[in-house]
PDB file of C-alpha atoms and ligand atoms in Angstrom:
ATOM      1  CA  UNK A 120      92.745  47.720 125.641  1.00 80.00           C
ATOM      2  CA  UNK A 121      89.736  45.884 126.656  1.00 93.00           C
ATOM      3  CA  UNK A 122      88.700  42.162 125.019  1.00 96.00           C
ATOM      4  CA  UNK A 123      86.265  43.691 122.264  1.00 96.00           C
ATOM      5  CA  UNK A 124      88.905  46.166 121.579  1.00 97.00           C
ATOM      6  CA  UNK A 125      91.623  43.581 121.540  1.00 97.00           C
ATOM      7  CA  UNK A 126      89.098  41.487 119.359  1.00 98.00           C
ATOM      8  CA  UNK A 127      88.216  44.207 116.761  1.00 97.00           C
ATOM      9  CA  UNK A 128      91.860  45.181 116.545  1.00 97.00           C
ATOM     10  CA  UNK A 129      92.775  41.481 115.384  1.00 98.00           C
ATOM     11  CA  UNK A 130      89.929  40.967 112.919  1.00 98.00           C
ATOM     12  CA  UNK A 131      90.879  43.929 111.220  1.00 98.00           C
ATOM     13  CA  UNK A 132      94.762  43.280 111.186  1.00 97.00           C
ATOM     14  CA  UNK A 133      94.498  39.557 109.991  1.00 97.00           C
ATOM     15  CA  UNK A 134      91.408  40.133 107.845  1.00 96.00           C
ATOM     16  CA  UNK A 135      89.779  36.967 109.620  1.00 95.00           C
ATOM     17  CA  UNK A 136      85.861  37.405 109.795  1.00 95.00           C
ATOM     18  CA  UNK A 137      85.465  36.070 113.357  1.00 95.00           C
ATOM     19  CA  UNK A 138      87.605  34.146 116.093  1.00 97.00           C
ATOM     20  CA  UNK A 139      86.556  31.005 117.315  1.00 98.00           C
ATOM     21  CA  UNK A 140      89.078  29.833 119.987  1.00 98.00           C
ATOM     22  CA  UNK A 141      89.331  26.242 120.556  1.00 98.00           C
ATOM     23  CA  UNK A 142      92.633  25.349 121.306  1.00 98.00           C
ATOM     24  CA  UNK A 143      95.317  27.642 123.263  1.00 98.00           C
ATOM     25  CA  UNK A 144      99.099  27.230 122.696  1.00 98.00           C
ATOM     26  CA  UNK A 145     100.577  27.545 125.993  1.00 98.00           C
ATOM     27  CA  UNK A 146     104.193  28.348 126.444  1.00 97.00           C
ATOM     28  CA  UNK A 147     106.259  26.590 129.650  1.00 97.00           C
ATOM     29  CA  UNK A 148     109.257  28.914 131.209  1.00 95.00           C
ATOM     30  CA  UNK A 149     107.736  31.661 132.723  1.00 96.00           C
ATOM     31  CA  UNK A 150     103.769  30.532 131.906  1.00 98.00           C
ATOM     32  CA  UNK A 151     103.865  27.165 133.666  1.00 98.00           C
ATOM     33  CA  UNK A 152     107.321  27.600 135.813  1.00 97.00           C
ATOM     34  CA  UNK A 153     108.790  30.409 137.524  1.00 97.00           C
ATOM     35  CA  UNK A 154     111.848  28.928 135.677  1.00 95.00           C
ATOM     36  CA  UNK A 155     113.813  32.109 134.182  1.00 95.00           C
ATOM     37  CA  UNK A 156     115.605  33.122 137.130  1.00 95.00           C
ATOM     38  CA  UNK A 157     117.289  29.690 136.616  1.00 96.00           C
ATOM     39  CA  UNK A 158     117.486  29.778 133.452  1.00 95.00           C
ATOM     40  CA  UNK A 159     119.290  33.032 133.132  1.00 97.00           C
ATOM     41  CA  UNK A 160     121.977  31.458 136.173  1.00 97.00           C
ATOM     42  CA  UNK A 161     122.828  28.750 134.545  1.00 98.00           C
ATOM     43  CA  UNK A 162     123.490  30.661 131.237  1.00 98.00           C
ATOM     44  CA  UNK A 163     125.261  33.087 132.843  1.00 98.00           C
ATOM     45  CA  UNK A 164     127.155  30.082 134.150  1.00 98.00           C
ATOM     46  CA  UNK A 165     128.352  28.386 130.859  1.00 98.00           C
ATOM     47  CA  UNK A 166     128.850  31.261 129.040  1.00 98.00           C
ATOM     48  CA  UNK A 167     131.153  32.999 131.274  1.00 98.00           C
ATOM     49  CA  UNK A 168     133.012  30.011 132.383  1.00 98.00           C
ATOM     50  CA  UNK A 169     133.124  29.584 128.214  1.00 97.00           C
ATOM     51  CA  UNK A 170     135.745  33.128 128.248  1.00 97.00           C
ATOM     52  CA  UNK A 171     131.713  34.274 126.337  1.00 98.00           C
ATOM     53  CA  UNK A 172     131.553  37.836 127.893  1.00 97.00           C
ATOM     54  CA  UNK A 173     127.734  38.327 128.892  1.00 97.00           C
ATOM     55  CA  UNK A 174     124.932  39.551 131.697  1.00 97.00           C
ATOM     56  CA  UNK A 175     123.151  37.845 133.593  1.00 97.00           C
ATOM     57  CA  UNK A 176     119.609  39.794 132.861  1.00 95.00           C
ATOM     58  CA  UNK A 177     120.504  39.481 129.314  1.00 96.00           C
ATOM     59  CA  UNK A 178     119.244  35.496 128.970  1.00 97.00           C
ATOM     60  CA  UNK A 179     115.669  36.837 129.612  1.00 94.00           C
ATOM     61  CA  UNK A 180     115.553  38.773 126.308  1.00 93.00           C
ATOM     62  CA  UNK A 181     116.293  35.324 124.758  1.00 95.00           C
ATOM     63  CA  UNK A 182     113.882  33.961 126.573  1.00 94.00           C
ATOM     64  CA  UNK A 183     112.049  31.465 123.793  1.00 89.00           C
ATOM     65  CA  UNK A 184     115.051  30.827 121.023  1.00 91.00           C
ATOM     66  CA  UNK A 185     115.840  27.256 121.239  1.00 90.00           C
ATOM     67  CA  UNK A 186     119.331  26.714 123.505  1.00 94.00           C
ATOM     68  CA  UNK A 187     121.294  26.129 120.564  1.00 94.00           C
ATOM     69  CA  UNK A 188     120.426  29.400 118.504  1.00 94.00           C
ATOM     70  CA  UNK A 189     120.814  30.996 121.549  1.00 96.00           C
ATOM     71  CA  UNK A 190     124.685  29.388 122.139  1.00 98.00           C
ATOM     72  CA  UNK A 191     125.701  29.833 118.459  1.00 97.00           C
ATOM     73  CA  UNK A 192     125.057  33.608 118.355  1.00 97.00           C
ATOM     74  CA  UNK A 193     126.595  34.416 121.158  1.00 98.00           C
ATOM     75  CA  UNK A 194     129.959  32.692 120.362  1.00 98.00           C
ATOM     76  CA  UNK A 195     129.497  34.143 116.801  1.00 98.00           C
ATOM     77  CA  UNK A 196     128.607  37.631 118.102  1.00 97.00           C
ATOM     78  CA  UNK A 197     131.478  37.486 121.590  1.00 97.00           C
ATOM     79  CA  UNK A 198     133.851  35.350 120.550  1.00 96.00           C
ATOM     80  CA  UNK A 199     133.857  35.211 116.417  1.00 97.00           C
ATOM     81  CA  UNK A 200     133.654  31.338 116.610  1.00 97.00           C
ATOM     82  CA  UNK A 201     131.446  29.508 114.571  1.00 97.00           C
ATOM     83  CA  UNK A 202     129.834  26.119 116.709  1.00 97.00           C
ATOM     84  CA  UNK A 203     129.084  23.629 115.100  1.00 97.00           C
ATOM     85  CA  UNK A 204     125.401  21.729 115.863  1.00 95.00           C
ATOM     86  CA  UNK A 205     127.468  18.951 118.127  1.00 97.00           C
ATOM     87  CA  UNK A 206     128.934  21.619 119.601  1.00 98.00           C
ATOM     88  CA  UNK A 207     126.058  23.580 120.646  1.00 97.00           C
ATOM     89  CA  UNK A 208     124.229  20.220 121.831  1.00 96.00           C
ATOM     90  CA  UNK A 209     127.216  19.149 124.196  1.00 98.00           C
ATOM     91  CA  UNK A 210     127.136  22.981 125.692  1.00 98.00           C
ATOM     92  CA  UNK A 211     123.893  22.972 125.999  1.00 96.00           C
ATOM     93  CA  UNK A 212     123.885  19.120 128.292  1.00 97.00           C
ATOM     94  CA  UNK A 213     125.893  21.525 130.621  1.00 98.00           C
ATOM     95  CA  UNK A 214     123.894  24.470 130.660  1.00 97.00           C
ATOM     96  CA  UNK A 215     120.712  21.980 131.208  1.00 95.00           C
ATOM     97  CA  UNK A 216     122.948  20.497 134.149  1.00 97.00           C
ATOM     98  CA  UNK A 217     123.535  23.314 135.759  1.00 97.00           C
ATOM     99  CA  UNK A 218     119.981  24.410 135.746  1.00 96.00           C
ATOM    100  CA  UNK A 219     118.922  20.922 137.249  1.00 95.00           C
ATOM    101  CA  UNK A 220     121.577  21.608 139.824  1.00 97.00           C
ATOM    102  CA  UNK A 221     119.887  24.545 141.124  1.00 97.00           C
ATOM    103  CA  UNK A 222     116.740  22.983 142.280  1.00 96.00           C
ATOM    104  CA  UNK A 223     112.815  22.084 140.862  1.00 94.00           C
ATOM    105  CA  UNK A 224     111.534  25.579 139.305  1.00 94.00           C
ATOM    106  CA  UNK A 225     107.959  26.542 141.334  1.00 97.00           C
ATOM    107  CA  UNK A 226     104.762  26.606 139.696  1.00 98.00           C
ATOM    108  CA  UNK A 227     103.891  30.147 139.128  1.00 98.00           C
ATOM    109  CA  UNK A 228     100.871  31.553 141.194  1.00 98.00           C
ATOM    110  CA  UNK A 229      97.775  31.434 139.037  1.00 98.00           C
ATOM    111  CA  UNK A 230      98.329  28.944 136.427  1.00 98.00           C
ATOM    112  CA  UNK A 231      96.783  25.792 137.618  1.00 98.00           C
ATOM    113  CA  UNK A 232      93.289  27.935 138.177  1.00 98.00           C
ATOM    114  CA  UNK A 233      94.149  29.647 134.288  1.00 98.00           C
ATOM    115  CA  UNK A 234      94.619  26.159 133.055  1.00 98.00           C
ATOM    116  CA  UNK A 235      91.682  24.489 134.690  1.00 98.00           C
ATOM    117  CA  UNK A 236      89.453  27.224 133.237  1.00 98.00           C
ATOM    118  CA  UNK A 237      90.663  26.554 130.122  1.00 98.00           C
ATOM    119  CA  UNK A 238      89.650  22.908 130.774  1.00 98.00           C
ATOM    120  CA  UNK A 239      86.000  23.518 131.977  1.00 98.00           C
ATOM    121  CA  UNK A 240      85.555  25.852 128.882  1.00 98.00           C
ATOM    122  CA  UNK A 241      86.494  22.547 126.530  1.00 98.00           C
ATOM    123  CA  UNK A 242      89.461  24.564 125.089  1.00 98.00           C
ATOM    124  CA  UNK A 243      92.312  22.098 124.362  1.00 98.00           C
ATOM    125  CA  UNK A 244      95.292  22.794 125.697  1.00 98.00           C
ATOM    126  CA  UNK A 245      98.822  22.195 123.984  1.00 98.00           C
ATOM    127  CA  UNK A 246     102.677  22.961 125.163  1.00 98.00           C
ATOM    128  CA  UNK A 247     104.778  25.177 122.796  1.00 97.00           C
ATOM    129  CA  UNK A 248     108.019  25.284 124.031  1.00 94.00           C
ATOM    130  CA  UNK A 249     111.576  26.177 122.945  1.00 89.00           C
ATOM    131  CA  UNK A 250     113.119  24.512 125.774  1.00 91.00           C
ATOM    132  CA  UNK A 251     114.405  21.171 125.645  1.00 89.00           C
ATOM    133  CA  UNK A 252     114.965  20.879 129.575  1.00 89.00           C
ATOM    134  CA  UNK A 253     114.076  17.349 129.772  1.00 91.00           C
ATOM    135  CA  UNK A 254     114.159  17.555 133.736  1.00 89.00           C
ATOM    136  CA  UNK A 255     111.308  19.916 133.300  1.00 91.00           C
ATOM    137  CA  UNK A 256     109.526  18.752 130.688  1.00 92.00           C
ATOM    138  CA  UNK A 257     109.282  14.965 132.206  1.00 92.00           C
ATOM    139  CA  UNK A 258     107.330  16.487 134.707  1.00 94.00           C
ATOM    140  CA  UNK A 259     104.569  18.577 132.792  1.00 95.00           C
ATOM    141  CA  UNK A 260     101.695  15.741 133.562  1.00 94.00           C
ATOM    142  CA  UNK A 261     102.349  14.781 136.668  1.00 96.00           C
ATOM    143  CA  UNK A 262     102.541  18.642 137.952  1.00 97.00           C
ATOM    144  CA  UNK A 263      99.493  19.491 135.537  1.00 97.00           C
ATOM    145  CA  UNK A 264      97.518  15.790 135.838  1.00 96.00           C
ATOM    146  CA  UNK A 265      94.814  15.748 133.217  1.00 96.00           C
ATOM    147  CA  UNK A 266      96.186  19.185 131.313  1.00 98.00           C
ATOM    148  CA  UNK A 267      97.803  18.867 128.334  1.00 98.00           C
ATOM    149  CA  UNK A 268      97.004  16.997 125.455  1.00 96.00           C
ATOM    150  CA  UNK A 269      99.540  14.298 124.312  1.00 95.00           C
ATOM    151  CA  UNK A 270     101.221  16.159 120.976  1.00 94.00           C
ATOM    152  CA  UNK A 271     103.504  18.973 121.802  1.00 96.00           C
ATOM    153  CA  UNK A 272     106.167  21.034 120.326  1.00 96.00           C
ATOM    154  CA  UNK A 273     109.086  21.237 121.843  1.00 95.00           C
ATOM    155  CA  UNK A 274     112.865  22.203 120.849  1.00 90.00           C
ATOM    156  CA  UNK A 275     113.490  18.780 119.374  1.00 92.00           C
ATOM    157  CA  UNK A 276     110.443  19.700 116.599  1.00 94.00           C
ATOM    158  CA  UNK A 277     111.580  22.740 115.105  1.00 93.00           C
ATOM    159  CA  UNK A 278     114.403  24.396 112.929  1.00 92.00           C
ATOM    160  CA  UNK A 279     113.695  27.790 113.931  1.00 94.00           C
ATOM    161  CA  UNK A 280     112.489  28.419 117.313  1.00 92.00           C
ATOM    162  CA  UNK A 281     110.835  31.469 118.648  1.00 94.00           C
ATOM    163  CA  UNK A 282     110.522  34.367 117.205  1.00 96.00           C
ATOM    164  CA  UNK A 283     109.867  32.377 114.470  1.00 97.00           C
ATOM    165  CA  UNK A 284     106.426  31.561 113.754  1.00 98.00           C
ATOM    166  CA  UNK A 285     107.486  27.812 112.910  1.00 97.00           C
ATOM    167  CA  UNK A 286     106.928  26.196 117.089  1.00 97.00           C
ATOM    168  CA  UNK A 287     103.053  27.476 116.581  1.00 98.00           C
ATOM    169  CA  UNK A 288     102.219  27.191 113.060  1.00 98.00           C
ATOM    170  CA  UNK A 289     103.752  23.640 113.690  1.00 98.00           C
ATOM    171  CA  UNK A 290     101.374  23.329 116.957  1.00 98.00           C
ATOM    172  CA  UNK A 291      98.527  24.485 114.630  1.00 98.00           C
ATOM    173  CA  UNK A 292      99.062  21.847 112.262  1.00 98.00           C
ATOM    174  CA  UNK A 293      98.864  18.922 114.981  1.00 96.00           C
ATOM    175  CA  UNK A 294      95.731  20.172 116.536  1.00 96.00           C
ATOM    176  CA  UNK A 295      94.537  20.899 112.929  1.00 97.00           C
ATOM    177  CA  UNK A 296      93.163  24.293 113.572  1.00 98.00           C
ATOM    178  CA  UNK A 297      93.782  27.399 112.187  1.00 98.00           C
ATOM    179  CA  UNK A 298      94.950  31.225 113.163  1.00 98.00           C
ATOM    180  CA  UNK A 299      91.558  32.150 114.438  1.00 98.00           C
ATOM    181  CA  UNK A 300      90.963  29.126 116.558  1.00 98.00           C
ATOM    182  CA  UNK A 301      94.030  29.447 118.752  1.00 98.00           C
ATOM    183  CA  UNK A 302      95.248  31.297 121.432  1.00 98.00           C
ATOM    184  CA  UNK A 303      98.754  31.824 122.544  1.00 98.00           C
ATOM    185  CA  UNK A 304      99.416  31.795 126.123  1.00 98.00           C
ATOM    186  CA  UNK A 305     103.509  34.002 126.243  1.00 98.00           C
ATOM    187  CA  UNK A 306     105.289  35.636 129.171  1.00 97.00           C
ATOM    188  CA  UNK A 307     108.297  36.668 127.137  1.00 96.00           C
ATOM    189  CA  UNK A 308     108.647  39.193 124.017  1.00 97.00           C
ATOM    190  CA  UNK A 309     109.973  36.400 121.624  1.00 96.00           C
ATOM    191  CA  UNK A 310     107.508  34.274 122.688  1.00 97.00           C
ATOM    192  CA  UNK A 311     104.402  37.004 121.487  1.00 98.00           C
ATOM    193  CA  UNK A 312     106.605  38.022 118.395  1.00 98.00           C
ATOM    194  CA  UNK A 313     106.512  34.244 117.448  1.00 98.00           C
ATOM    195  CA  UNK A 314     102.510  33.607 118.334  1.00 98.00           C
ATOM    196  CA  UNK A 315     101.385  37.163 116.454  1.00 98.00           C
ATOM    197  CA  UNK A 316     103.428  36.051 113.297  1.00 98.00           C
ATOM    198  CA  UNK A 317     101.659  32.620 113.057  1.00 98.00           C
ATOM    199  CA  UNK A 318      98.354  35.106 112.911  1.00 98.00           C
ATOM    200  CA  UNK A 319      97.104  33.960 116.567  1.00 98.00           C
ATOM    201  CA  UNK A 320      95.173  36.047 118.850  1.00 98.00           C
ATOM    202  CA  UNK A 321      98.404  36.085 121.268  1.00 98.00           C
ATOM    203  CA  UNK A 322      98.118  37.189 125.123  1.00 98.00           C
ATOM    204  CA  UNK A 323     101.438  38.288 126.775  1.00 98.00           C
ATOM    205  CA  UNK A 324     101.697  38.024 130.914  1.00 98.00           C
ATOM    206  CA  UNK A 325     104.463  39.374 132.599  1.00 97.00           C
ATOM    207  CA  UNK A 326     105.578  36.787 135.059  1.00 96.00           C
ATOM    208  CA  UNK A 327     109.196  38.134 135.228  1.00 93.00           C
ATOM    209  CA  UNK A 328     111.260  41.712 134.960  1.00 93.00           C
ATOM    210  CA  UNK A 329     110.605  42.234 131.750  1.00 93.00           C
ATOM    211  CA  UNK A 330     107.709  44.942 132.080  1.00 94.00           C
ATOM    212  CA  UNK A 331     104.217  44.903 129.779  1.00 96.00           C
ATOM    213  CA  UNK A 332     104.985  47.319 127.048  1.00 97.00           C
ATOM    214  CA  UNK A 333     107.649  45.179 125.957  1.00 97.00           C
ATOM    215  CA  UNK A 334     104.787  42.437 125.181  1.00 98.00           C
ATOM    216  CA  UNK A 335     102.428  45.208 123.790  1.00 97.00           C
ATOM    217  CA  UNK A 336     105.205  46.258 121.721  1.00 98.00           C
ATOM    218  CA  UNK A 337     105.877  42.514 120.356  1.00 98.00           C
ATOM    219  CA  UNK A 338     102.613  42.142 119.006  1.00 98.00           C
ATOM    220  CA  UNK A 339     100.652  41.079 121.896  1.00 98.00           C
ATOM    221  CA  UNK A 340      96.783  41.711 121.522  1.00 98.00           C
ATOM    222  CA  UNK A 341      96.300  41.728 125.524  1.00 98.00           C
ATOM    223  CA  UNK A 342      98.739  42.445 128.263  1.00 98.00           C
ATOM    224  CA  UNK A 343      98.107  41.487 132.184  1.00 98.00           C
ATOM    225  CA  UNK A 344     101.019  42.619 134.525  1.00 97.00           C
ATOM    226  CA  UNK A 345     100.397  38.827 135.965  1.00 98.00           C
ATOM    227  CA  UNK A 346      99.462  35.459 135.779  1.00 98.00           C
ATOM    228  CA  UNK A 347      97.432  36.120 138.489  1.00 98.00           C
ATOM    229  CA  UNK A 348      95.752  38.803 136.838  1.00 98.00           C
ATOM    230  CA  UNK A 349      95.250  36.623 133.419  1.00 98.00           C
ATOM    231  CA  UNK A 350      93.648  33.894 135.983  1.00 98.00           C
ATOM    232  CA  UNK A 351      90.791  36.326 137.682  1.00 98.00           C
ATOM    233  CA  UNK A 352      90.140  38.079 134.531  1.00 98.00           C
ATOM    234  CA  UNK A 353      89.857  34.255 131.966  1.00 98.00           C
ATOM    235  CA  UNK A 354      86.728  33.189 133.068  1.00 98.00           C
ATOM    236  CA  UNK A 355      84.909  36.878 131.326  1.00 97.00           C
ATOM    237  CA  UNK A 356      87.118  36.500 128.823  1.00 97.00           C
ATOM    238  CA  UNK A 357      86.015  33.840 127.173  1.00 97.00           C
ATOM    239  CA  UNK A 358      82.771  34.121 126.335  1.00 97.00           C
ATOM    240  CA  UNK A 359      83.782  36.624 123.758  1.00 97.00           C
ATOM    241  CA  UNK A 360      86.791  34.428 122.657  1.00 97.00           C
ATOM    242  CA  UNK A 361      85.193  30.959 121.910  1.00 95.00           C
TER     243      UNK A 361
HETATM  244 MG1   MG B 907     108.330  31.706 128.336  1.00 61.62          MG
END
């Protein structure tokens, strides 16, 4: 689908009259970080070493529920035990541990020139995040000086994370714009599911191995196979966009 496709497609599905973008919502595993592969260690990690019976490749279809959700169904669904909230926070200090322990995540190829395009076009640019990784997300400005704008959400700010709509409608509300004036920026299928049900125009990259029907299928109203892609392609974008 091409951007005026992509465009019509969304007008007519949300009933808006026009799209205005202003603001994009930019997720942070697997948009900003090359991160998942980490991620999906150090679950595989706690879980097992939990007697939680699991894969590896699994944690990337999780990929945007907050650690928590993510810990409480699985010992529901594996194990039949119900964890409390105190529970699920001290598990998930390990998990986080073990994810620091394997090393600084890189910067995925193409974002900083995605996110300074962004900038030169005057679109503001806000993290939406279900992680609460504080080793990572202590070092969002000084690995993207100048980026992001100071309110973000983040698993501390929401009851329901992804696919819920709740992390962007509640990023929508603190850059006070609405559906049609916001972009999501998603890598991962939750991720899209969550940004199309808060009514924004939502674009899914594949930065990882889960392929780009998967995004198409979650709701996504463009696909790129990568960030690298996304990158070349923004600045012609745009135009139509804002
Ligand atoms: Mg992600």
């Amino acid at each position: 689908m091409n951007i005026q496709e992509a465009i019509l497609n969304y007008l007519k599905y949300t009933g808006h009259k026009e799209i205005h973008i202003s603001t994009a919502l930019i997720d942070m595993d697997g948009v900003l970080y090359d991160s998942m592969k980490n991620h999906t260690r150090a679950w595989h990690k706690l879980m097992t070493k939990n007697g939680i019976k699991c894969t590896r490749d699994e944690f990337y279809s999780y990929e945007g529920m907050t650690g928590a959700d993510i810990i409480k169904q699985l010992f529901r669904q594996r194990a039949g035990k119900v964890v409390t909230s105190d529970e699920a926070a001290a598990l998930y200090q390990v998990k986080s541990r073990y994810f620091r322990e394997l090393g600084e995540p890189q910067i995925i190829t193409g974002t900083p020139q995605m996110l300074l395009t962004l900038k030169d076009n005057n679109i503001k640019r806000i993290l939406v995040t279900g992680s609460g990784q504080q080793s990572v997300l202590d070092k969002i400005d000084s690995d993207f000086p100048g980026i992001f704008a100071p309110e973000r959400i983040t698993a501390a700010d929401v009851t329901h994370g992804k696919p819920n709509p709740e992390p962007y409608l509640k990023a929508m509300l603190k850059a006070q714009v609405k559906p049609f004036q916001a972009m999501v920026i998603e890598n991962a299928p939750l991720g899209v599911q969550a940004g199309h049900a808060a009514g924004c125009f939502t674009i899914g990259i594949t930065t990882g191995p889960i392929p780009p029907k998967e995004l198409a299928k979650a709701g996504a109203d463009l696909v790129f196979p990568s960030m690298a892609d996304f990158a070349r392609e923004l600045p012609q974008l745009l135009p139509s966009l804002i």
